[in-house]
PDB file of N, CA and C in Angstrom:
ATOM      1  N   MET A   1       2.173 -11.494 -33.268  1.00  0.00           N
ATOM      2  CA  MET A   1       0.797 -11.209 -32.905  1.00  0.00           C
ATOM      3  C   MET A   1       0.555 -11.636 -31.460  1.00  0.00           C
ATOM      4  N   ASP A   2      -0.115 -10.786 -30.713  1.00  0.00           N
ATOM      5  CA  ASP A   2      -0.355 -11.046 -29.297  1.00  0.00           C
ATOM      6  C   ASP A   2      -1.583 -11.936 -29.123  1.00  0.00           C
ATOM      7  N   ILE A   3      -1.357 -13.146 -28.685  1.00  0.00           N
ATOM      8  CA  ILE A   3      -2.442 -14.116 -28.506  1.00  0.00           C
ATOM      9  C   ILE A   3      -3.358 -13.706 -27.350  1.00  0.00           C
ATOM     10  N   THR A   4      -2.806 -13.084 -26.305  1.00  0.00           N
ATOM     11  CA  THR A   4      -3.623 -12.736 -25.138  1.00  0.00           C
ATOM     12  C   THR A   4      -4.733 -11.759 -25.481  1.00  0.00           C
ATOM     13  N   ALA A   5      -4.590 -11.023 -26.564  1.00  0.00           N
ATOM     14  CA  ALA A   5      -5.639 -10.089 -26.974  1.00  0.00           C
ATOM     15  C   ALA A   5      -6.917 -10.839 -27.358  1.00  0.00           C
ATOM     16  N   TRP A   6      -6.798 -12.071 -27.741  1.00  0.00           N
ATOM     17  CA  TRP A   6      -7.955 -12.867 -28.157  1.00  0.00           C
ATOM     18  C   TRP A   6      -8.597 -13.609 -26.990  1.00  0.00           C
ATOM     19  N   LYS A   7      -7.900 -13.664 -25.883  1.00  0.00           N
ATOM     20  CA  LYS A   7      -8.386 -14.386 -24.713  1.00  0.00           C
ATOM     21  C   LYS A   7      -9.553 -13.614 -24.080  1.00  0.00           C
ATOM     22  N   SER A   8     -10.620 -14.320 -23.756  1.00  0.00           N
ATOM     23  CA  SER A   8     -11.762 -13.637 -23.138  1.00  0.00           C
ATOM     24  C   SER A   8     -11.415 -13.240 -21.704  1.00  0.00           C
ATOM     25  N   LEU A   9     -12.072 -12.192 -21.238  1.00  0.00           N
ATOM     26  CA  LEU A   9     -11.801 -11.687 -19.899  1.00  0.00           C
ATOM     27  C   LEU A   9     -12.345 -12.640 -18.844  1.00  0.00           C
ATOM     28  N   THR A  10     -11.594 -12.790 -17.769  1.00  0.00           N
ATOM     29  CA  THR A  10     -12.078 -13.583 -16.643  1.00  0.00           C
ATOM     30  C   THR A  10     -13.016 -12.714 -15.821  1.00  0.00           C
ATOM     31  N   ILE A  11     -13.722 -13.332 -14.911  1.00  0.00           N
ATOM     32  CA  ILE A  11     -14.634 -12.565 -14.060  1.00  0.00           C
ATOM     33  C   ILE A  11     -13.842 -11.571 -13.205  1.00  0.00           C
ATOM     34  N   ASP A  12     -12.624 -11.958 -12.785  1.00  0.00           N
ATOM     35  CA  ASP A  12     -11.791 -11.042 -12.003  1.00  0.00           C
ATOM     36  C   ASP A  12     -11.379  -9.831 -12.832  1.00  0.00           C
ATOM     37  N   ASP A  13     -11.084 -10.051 -14.110  1.00  0.00           N
ATOM     38  CA  ASP A  13     -10.749  -8.937 -15.005  1.00  0.00           C
ATOM     39  C   ASP A  13     -11.931  -7.984 -15.138  1.00  0.00           C
ATOM     40  N   LYS A  14     -13.115  -8.543 -15.265  1.00  0.00           N
ATOM     41  CA  LYS A  14     -14.321  -7.721 -15.404  1.00  0.00           C
ATOM     42  C   LYS A  14     -14.577  -6.918 -14.132  1.00  0.00           C
ATOM     43  N   ILE A  15     -14.328  -7.537 -12.974  1.00  0.00           N
ATOM     44  CA  ILE A  15     -14.502  -6.844 -11.693  1.00  0.00           C
ATOM     45  C   ILE A  15     -13.516  -5.685 -11.587  1.00  0.00           C
ATOM     46  N   LYS A  16     -12.264  -5.923 -11.994  1.00  0.00           N
ATOM     47  CA  LYS A  16     -11.261  -4.852 -11.965  1.00  0.00           C
ATOM     48  C   LYS A  16     -11.669  -3.699 -12.876  1.00  0.00           C
ATOM     49  N   GLU A  17     -12.188  -4.025 -14.058  1.00  0.00           N
ATOM     50  CA  GLU A  17     -12.642  -2.991 -14.994  1.00  0.00           C
ATOM     51  C   GLU A  17     -13.785  -2.176 -14.397  1.00  0.00           C
ATOM     52  N   LYS A  18     -14.736  -2.852 -13.759  1.00  0.00           N
ATOM     53  CA  LYS A  18     -15.866  -2.154 -13.136  1.00  0.00           C
ATOM     54  C   LYS A  18     -15.373  -1.236 -12.025  1.00  0.00           C
ATOM     55  N   ASN A  19     -14.453  -1.734 -11.189  1.00  0.00           N
ATOM     56  CA  ASN A  19     -13.920  -0.915 -10.100  1.00  0.00           C
ATOM     57  C   ASN A  19     -13.205   0.318 -10.638  1.00  0.00           C
ATOM     58  N   THR A  20     -12.444   0.146 -11.708  1.00  0.00           N
ATOM     59  CA  THR A  20     -11.744   1.270 -12.330  1.00  0.00           C
ATOM     60  C   THR A  20     -12.746   2.284 -12.866  1.00  0.00           C
ATOM     61  N   SER A  21     -13.781   1.796 -13.503  1.00  0.00           N
ATOM     62  CA  SER A  21     -14.825   2.661 -14.048  1.00  0.00           C
ATOM     63  C   SER A  21     -15.537   3.422 -12.931  1.00  0.00           C
ATOM     64  N   ILE A  22     -15.833   2.734 -11.843  1.00  0.00           N
ATOM     65  CA  ILE A  22     -16.511   3.354 -10.700  1.00  0.00           C
ATOM     66  C   ILE A  22     -15.641   4.451 -10.093  1.00  0.00           C
ATOM     67  N   GLU A  23     -14.354   4.166  -9.912  1.00  0.00           N
ATOM     68  CA  GLU A  23     -13.446   5.174  -9.353  1.00  0.00           C
ATOM     69  C   GLU A  23     -13.362   6.395 -10.261  1.00  0.00           C
ATOM     70  N   GLY A  24     -13.324   6.162 -11.569  1.00  0.00           N
ATOM     71  CA  GLY A  24     -13.290   7.265 -12.529  1.00  0.00           C
ATOM     72  C   GLY A  24     -14.548   8.123 -12.449  1.00  0.00           C
ATOM     73  N   LEU A  25     -15.686   7.468 -12.335  1.00  0.00           N
ATOM     74  CA  LEU A  25     -16.950   8.205 -12.221  1.00  0.00           C
ATOM     75  C   LEU A  25     -17.016   9.000 -10.921  1.00  0.00           C
ATOM     76  N   LYS A  26     -16.512   8.414  -9.832  1.00  0.00           N
ATOM     77  CA  LYS A  26     -16.508   9.131  -8.554  1.00  0.00           C
ATOM     78  C   LYS A  26     -15.684  10.406  -8.650  1.00  0.00           C
ATOM     79  N   SER A  27     -14.526  10.319  -9.296  1.00  0.00           N
ATOM     80  CA  SER A  27     -13.692  11.517  -9.420  1.00  0.00           C
ATOM     81  C   SER A  27     -14.334  12.536 -10.362  1.00  0.00           C
ATOM     82  N   LYS A  28     -15.022  12.072 -11.408  1.00  0.00           N
ATOM     83  CA  LYS A  28     -15.742  12.990 -12.300  1.00  0.00           C
ATOM     84  C   LYS A  28     -16.853  13.714 -11.540  1.00  0.00           C
ATOM     85  N   ILE A  29     -17.545  12.983 -10.667  1.00  0.00           N
ATOM     86  CA  ILE A  29     -18.621  13.584  -9.874  1.00  0.00           C
ATOM     87  C   ILE A  29     -18.052  14.655  -8.947  1.00  0.00           C
ATOM     88  N   LYS A  30     -16.951  14.341  -8.257  1.00  0.00           N
ATOM     89  CA  LYS A  30     -16.328  15.318  -7.356  1.00  0.00           C
ATOM     90  C   LYS A  30     -15.898  16.559  -8.119  1.00  0.00           C
ATOM     91  N   GLU A  31     -15.312  16.347  -9.284  1.00  0.00           N
ATOM     92  CA  GLU A  31     -14.854  17.466 -10.110  1.00  0.00           C
ATOM     93  C   GLU A  31     -16.034  18.324 -10.558  1.00  0.00           C
ATOM     94  N   ALA A  32     -17.102  17.677 -11.012  1.00  0.00           N
ATOM     95  CA  ALA A  32     -18.284  18.411 -11.473  1.00  0.00           C
ATOM     96  C   ALA A  32     -18.941  19.175 -10.323  1.00  0.00           C
ATOM     97  N   GLU A  33     -19.016  18.536  -9.148  1.00  0.00           N
ATOM     98  CA  GLU A  33     -19.607  19.206  -7.985  1.00  0.00           C
ATOM     99  C   GLU A  33     -18.796  20.431  -7.586  1.00  0.00           C
ATOM    100  N   SER A  34     -17.472  20.314  -7.650  1.00  0.00           N
ATOM    101  CA  SER A  34     -16.619  21.445  -7.271  1.00  0.00           C
ATOM    102  C   SER A  34     -16.774  22.617  -8.239  1.00  0.00           C
ATOM    103  N   LYS A  35     -17.157  22.323  -9.467  1.00  0.00           N
ATOM    104  CA  LYS A  35     -17.365  23.373 -10.471  1.00  0.00           C
ATOM    105  C   LYS A  35     -18.818  23.834 -10.519  1.00  0.00           C
ATOM    106  N   GLY A  36     -19.664  23.218  -9.691  1.00  0.00           N
ATOM    107  CA  GLY A  36     -21.072  23.596  -9.649  1.00  0.00           C
ATOM    108  C   GLY A  36     -21.886  23.085 -10.823  1.00  0.00           C
ATOM    109  N   LYS A  37     -21.399  22.057 -11.473  1.00  0.00           N
ATOM    110  CA  LYS A  37     -22.114  21.487 -12.618  1.00  0.00           C
ATOM    111  C   LYS A  37     -23.076  20.401 -12.139  1.00  0.00           C
ATOM    112  N   PRO A  38     -24.127  20.123 -12.922  1.00  0.00           N
ATOM    113  CA  PRO A  38     -25.067  19.055 -12.535  1.00  0.00           C
ATOM    114  C   PRO A  38     -24.394  17.677 -12.616  1.00  0.00           C
ATOM    115  N   VAL A  39     -24.722  16.837 -11.648  1.00  0.00           N
ATOM    116  CA  VAL A  39     -24.079  15.518 -11.578  1.00  0.00           C
ATOM    117  C   VAL A  39     -25.082  14.366 -11.621  1.00  0.00           C
ATOM    118  N   SER A  40     -26.347  14.667 -11.834  1.00  0.00           N
ATOM    119  CA  SER A  40     -27.363  13.606 -11.781  1.00  0.00           C
ATOM    120  C   SER A  40     -27.110  12.522 -12.829  1.00  0.00           C
ATOM    121  N   GLY A  41     -26.667  12.912 -14.016  1.00  0.00           N
ATOM    122  CA  GLY A  41     -26.367  11.924 -15.056  1.00  0.00           C
ATOM    123  C   GLY A  41     -25.206  11.031 -14.670  1.00  0.00           C
ATOM    124  N   LEU A  42     -24.171  11.640 -14.074  1.00  0.00           N
ATOM    125  CA  LEU A  42     -23.014  10.863 -13.632  1.00  0.00           C
ATOM    126  C   LEU A  42     -23.391   9.930 -12.485  1.00  0.00           C
ATOM    127  N   LYS A  43     -24.241  10.414 -11.586  1.00  0.00           N
ATOM    128  CA  LYS A  43     -24.665   9.575 -10.461  1.00  0.00           C
ATOM    129  C   LYS A  43     -25.503   8.394 -10.945  1.00  0.00           C
ATOM    130  N   ALA A  44     -26.311   8.617 -11.969  1.00  0.00           N
ATOM    131  CA  ALA A  44     -27.107   7.528 -12.540  1.00  0.00           C
ATOM    132  C   ALA A  44     -26.188   6.491 -13.186  1.00  0.00           C
ATOM    133  N   GLU A  45     -25.180   6.976 -13.895  1.00  0.00           N
ATOM    134  CA  GLU A  45     -24.208   6.076 -14.528  1.00  0.00           C
ATOM    135  C   GLU A  45     -23.442   5.288 -13.467  1.00  0.00           C
ATOM    136  N   LEU A  46     -23.096   5.962 -12.363  1.00  0.00           N
ATOM    137  CA  LEU A  46     -22.399   5.305 -11.258  1.00  0.00           C
ATOM    138  C   LEU A  46     -23.269   4.205 -10.656  1.00  0.00           C
ATOM    139  N   ALA A  47     -24.550   4.472 -10.494  1.00  0.00           N
ATOM    140  CA  ALA A  47     -25.470   3.473  -9.943  1.00  0.00           C
ATOM    141  C   ALA A  47     -25.539   2.240 -10.841  1.00  0.00           C
ATOM    142  N   VAL A  48     -25.562   2.454 -12.145  1.00  0.00           N
ATOM    143  CA  VAL A  48     -25.596   1.339 -13.103  1.00  0.00           C
ATOM    144  C   VAL A  48     -24.311   0.514 -12.998  1.00  0.00           C
ATOM    145  N   GLU A  49     -23.166   1.194 -12.905  1.00  0.00           N
ATOM    146  CA  GLU A  49     -21.885   0.493 -12.789  1.00  0.00           C
ATOM    147  C   GLU A  49     -21.821  -0.313 -11.491  1.00  0.00           C
ATOM    148  N   LYS A  50     -22.308   0.270 -10.399  1.00  0.00           N
ATOM    149  CA  LYS A  50     -22.300  -0.438  -9.112  1.00  0.00           C
ATOM    150  C   LYS A  50     -23.196  -1.672  -9.159  1.00  0.00           C
ATOM    151  N   LYS A  51     -24.329  -1.537  -9.835  1.00  0.00           N
ATOM    152  CA  LYS A  51     -25.243  -2.679  -9.968  1.00  0.00           C
ATOM    153  C   LYS A  51     -24.574  -3.787 -10.786  1.00  0.00           C
ATOM    154  N   GLY A  52     -23.888  -3.395 -11.846  1.00  0.00           N
ATOM    155  CA  GLY A  52     -23.159  -4.369 -12.658  1.00  0.00           C
ATOM    156  C   GLY A  52     -22.066  -5.061 -11.866  1.00  0.00           C
ATOM    157  N   LEU A  53     -21.366  -4.286 -11.031  1.00  0.00           N
ATOM    158  CA  LEU A  53     -20.320  -4.858 -10.178  1.00  0.00           C
ATOM    159  C   LEU A  53     -20.927  -5.850  -9.196  1.00  0.00           C
ATOM    160  N   GLN A  54     -22.051  -5.489  -8.608  1.00  0.00           N
ATOM    161  CA  GLN A  54     -22.711  -6.380  -7.654  1.00  0.00           C
ATOM    162  C   GLN A  54     -23.088  -7.705  -8.316  1.00  0.00           C
ATOM    163  N   LYS A  55     -23.593  -7.640  -9.541  1.00  0.00           N
ATOM    164  CA  LYS A  55     -23.958  -8.863 -10.266  1.00  0.00           C
ATOM    165  C   LYS A  55     -22.726  -9.731 -10.523  1.00  0.00           C
ATOM    166  N   LEU A  56     -21.607  -9.082 -10.879  1.00  0.00           N
ATOM    167  CA  LEU A  56     -20.372  -9.838 -11.109  1.00  0.00           C
ATOM    168  C   LEU A  56     -19.895 -10.510  -9.827  1.00  0.00           C
ATOM    169  N   LEU A  57     -19.965  -9.783  -8.710  1.00  0.00           N
ATOM    170  CA  LEU A  57     -19.539 -10.352  -7.429  1.00  0.00           C
ATOM    171  C   LEU A  57     -20.436 -11.518  -7.021  1.00  0.00           C
ATOM    172  N   GLU A  58     -21.733 -11.380  -7.267  1.00  0.00           N
ATOM    173  CA  GLU A  58     -22.660 -12.476  -6.963  1.00  0.00           C
ATOM    174  C   GLU A  58     -22.356 -13.695  -7.825  1.00  0.00           C
ATOM    175  N   ARG A  59     -22.057 -13.459  -9.104  1.00  0.00           N
ATOM    176  CA  ARG A  59     -21.734 -14.571 -10.006  1.00  0.00           C
ATOM    177  C   ARG A  59     -20.437 -15.253  -9.578  1.00  0.00           C
ATOM    178  N   LYS A  60     -19.461 -14.444  -9.152  1.00  0.00           N
ATOM    179  CA  LYS A  60     -18.191 -15.011  -8.705  1.00  0.00           C
ATOM    180  C   LYS A  60     -18.409 -15.884  -7.469  1.00  0.00           C
ATOM    181  N   GLU A  61     -19.227 -15.406  -6.541  1.00  0.00           N
ATOM    182  CA  GLU A  61     -19.513 -16.174  -5.330  1.00  0.00           C
ATOM    183  C   GLU A  61     -20.264 -17.460  -5.674  1.00  0.00           C
ATOM    184  N   LYS A  62     -21.216 -17.366  -6.586  1.00  0.00           N
ATOM    185  CA  LYS A  62     -21.979 -18.546  -7.018  1.00  0.00           C
ATOM    186  C   LYS A  62     -21.042 -19.575  -7.652  1.00  0.00           C
ATOM    187  N   ASP A  63     -20.131 -19.105  -8.507  1.00  0.00           N
ATOM    188  CA  ASP A  63     -19.161 -20.004  -9.141  1.00  0.00           C
ATOM    189  C   ASP A  63     -18.239 -20.638  -8.104  1.00  0.00           C
ATOM    190  N   ARG A  64     -17.833 -19.836  -7.113  1.00  0.00           N
ATOM    191  CA  ARG A  64     -16.947 -20.348  -6.063  1.00  0.00           C
ATOM    192  C   ARG A  64     -17.643 -21.458  -5.278  1.00  0.00           C
ATOM    193  N   LEU A  65     -18.896 -21.228  -4.917  1.00  0.00           N
ATOM    194  CA  LEU A  65     -19.642 -22.240  -4.170  1.00  0.00           C
ATOM    195  C   LEU A  65     -19.870 -23.494  -5.008  1.00  0.00           C
ATOM    196  N   LYS A  66     -20.130 -23.302  -6.293  1.00  0.00           N
ATOM    197  CA  LYS A  66     -20.336 -24.440  -7.194  1.00  0.00           C
ATOM    198  C   LYS A  66     -19.048 -25.259  -7.305  1.00  0.00           C
ATOM    199  N   ASN A  67     -17.920 -24.578  -7.443  1.00  0.00           N
ATOM    200  CA  ASN A  67     -16.634 -25.277  -7.524  1.00  0.00           C
ATOM    201  C   ASN A  67     -16.325 -26.005  -6.222  1.00  0.00           C
ATOM    202  N   LYS A  68     -16.643 -25.364  -5.111  1.00  0.00           N
ATOM    203  CA  LYS A  68     -16.411 -25.985  -3.809  1.00  0.00           C
ATOM    204  C   LYS A  68     -17.246 -27.254  -3.681  1.00  0.00           C
ATOM    205  N   GLU A  69     -18.504 -27.180  -4.125  1.00  0.00           N
ATOM    206  CA  GLU A  69     -19.403 -28.331  -4.080  1.00  0.00           C
ATOM    207  C   GLU A  69     -18.881 -29.458  -4.970  1.00  0.00           C
ATOM    208  N   ASN A  70     -18.399 -29.108  -6.157  1.00  0.00           N
ATOM    209  CA  ASN A  70     -17.874 -30.114  -7.079  1.00  0.00           C
ATOM    210  C   ASN A  70     -16.602 -30.759  -6.539  1.00  0.00           C
ATOM    211  N   ASN A  71     -15.800 -29.995  -5.807  1.00  0.00           N
ATOM    212  CA  ASN A  71     -14.563 -30.538  -5.245  1.00  0.00           C
ATOM    213  C   ASN A  71     -14.835 -31.493  -4.095  1.00  0.00           C
ATOM    214  N   VAL A  72     -15.956 -31.318  -3.418  1.00  0.00           N
ATOM    215  CA  VAL A  72     -16.306 -32.190  -2.299  1.00  0.00           C
ATOM    216  C   VAL A  72     -16.707 -33.569  -2.796  1.00  0.00           C
ATOM    217  N   ARG A  73     -17.324 -33.611  -3.963  1.00  0.00           N
ATOM    218  CA  ARG A  73     -17.806 -34.886  -4.514  1.00  0.00           C
ATOM    219  C   ARG A  73     -16.714 -35.839  -4.822  1.00  0.00           C
TER     220      ARG A  73
END
């Protein structure tokens, strides 16, 4: 049995997942635009993913600063 499957994702793992999702959505948008299909739903989904990524990056920076502060003490 694979123990790593039970391990919770790190913030870096979550950031990688968001980036992968964003890249996938970008290519879906390009494909839909080239076929003349509506892309407003995909663009809305992309905006949500980007906002989620931004929150993760902010949390990572906050954690980094907190760790730096704790290491100084």
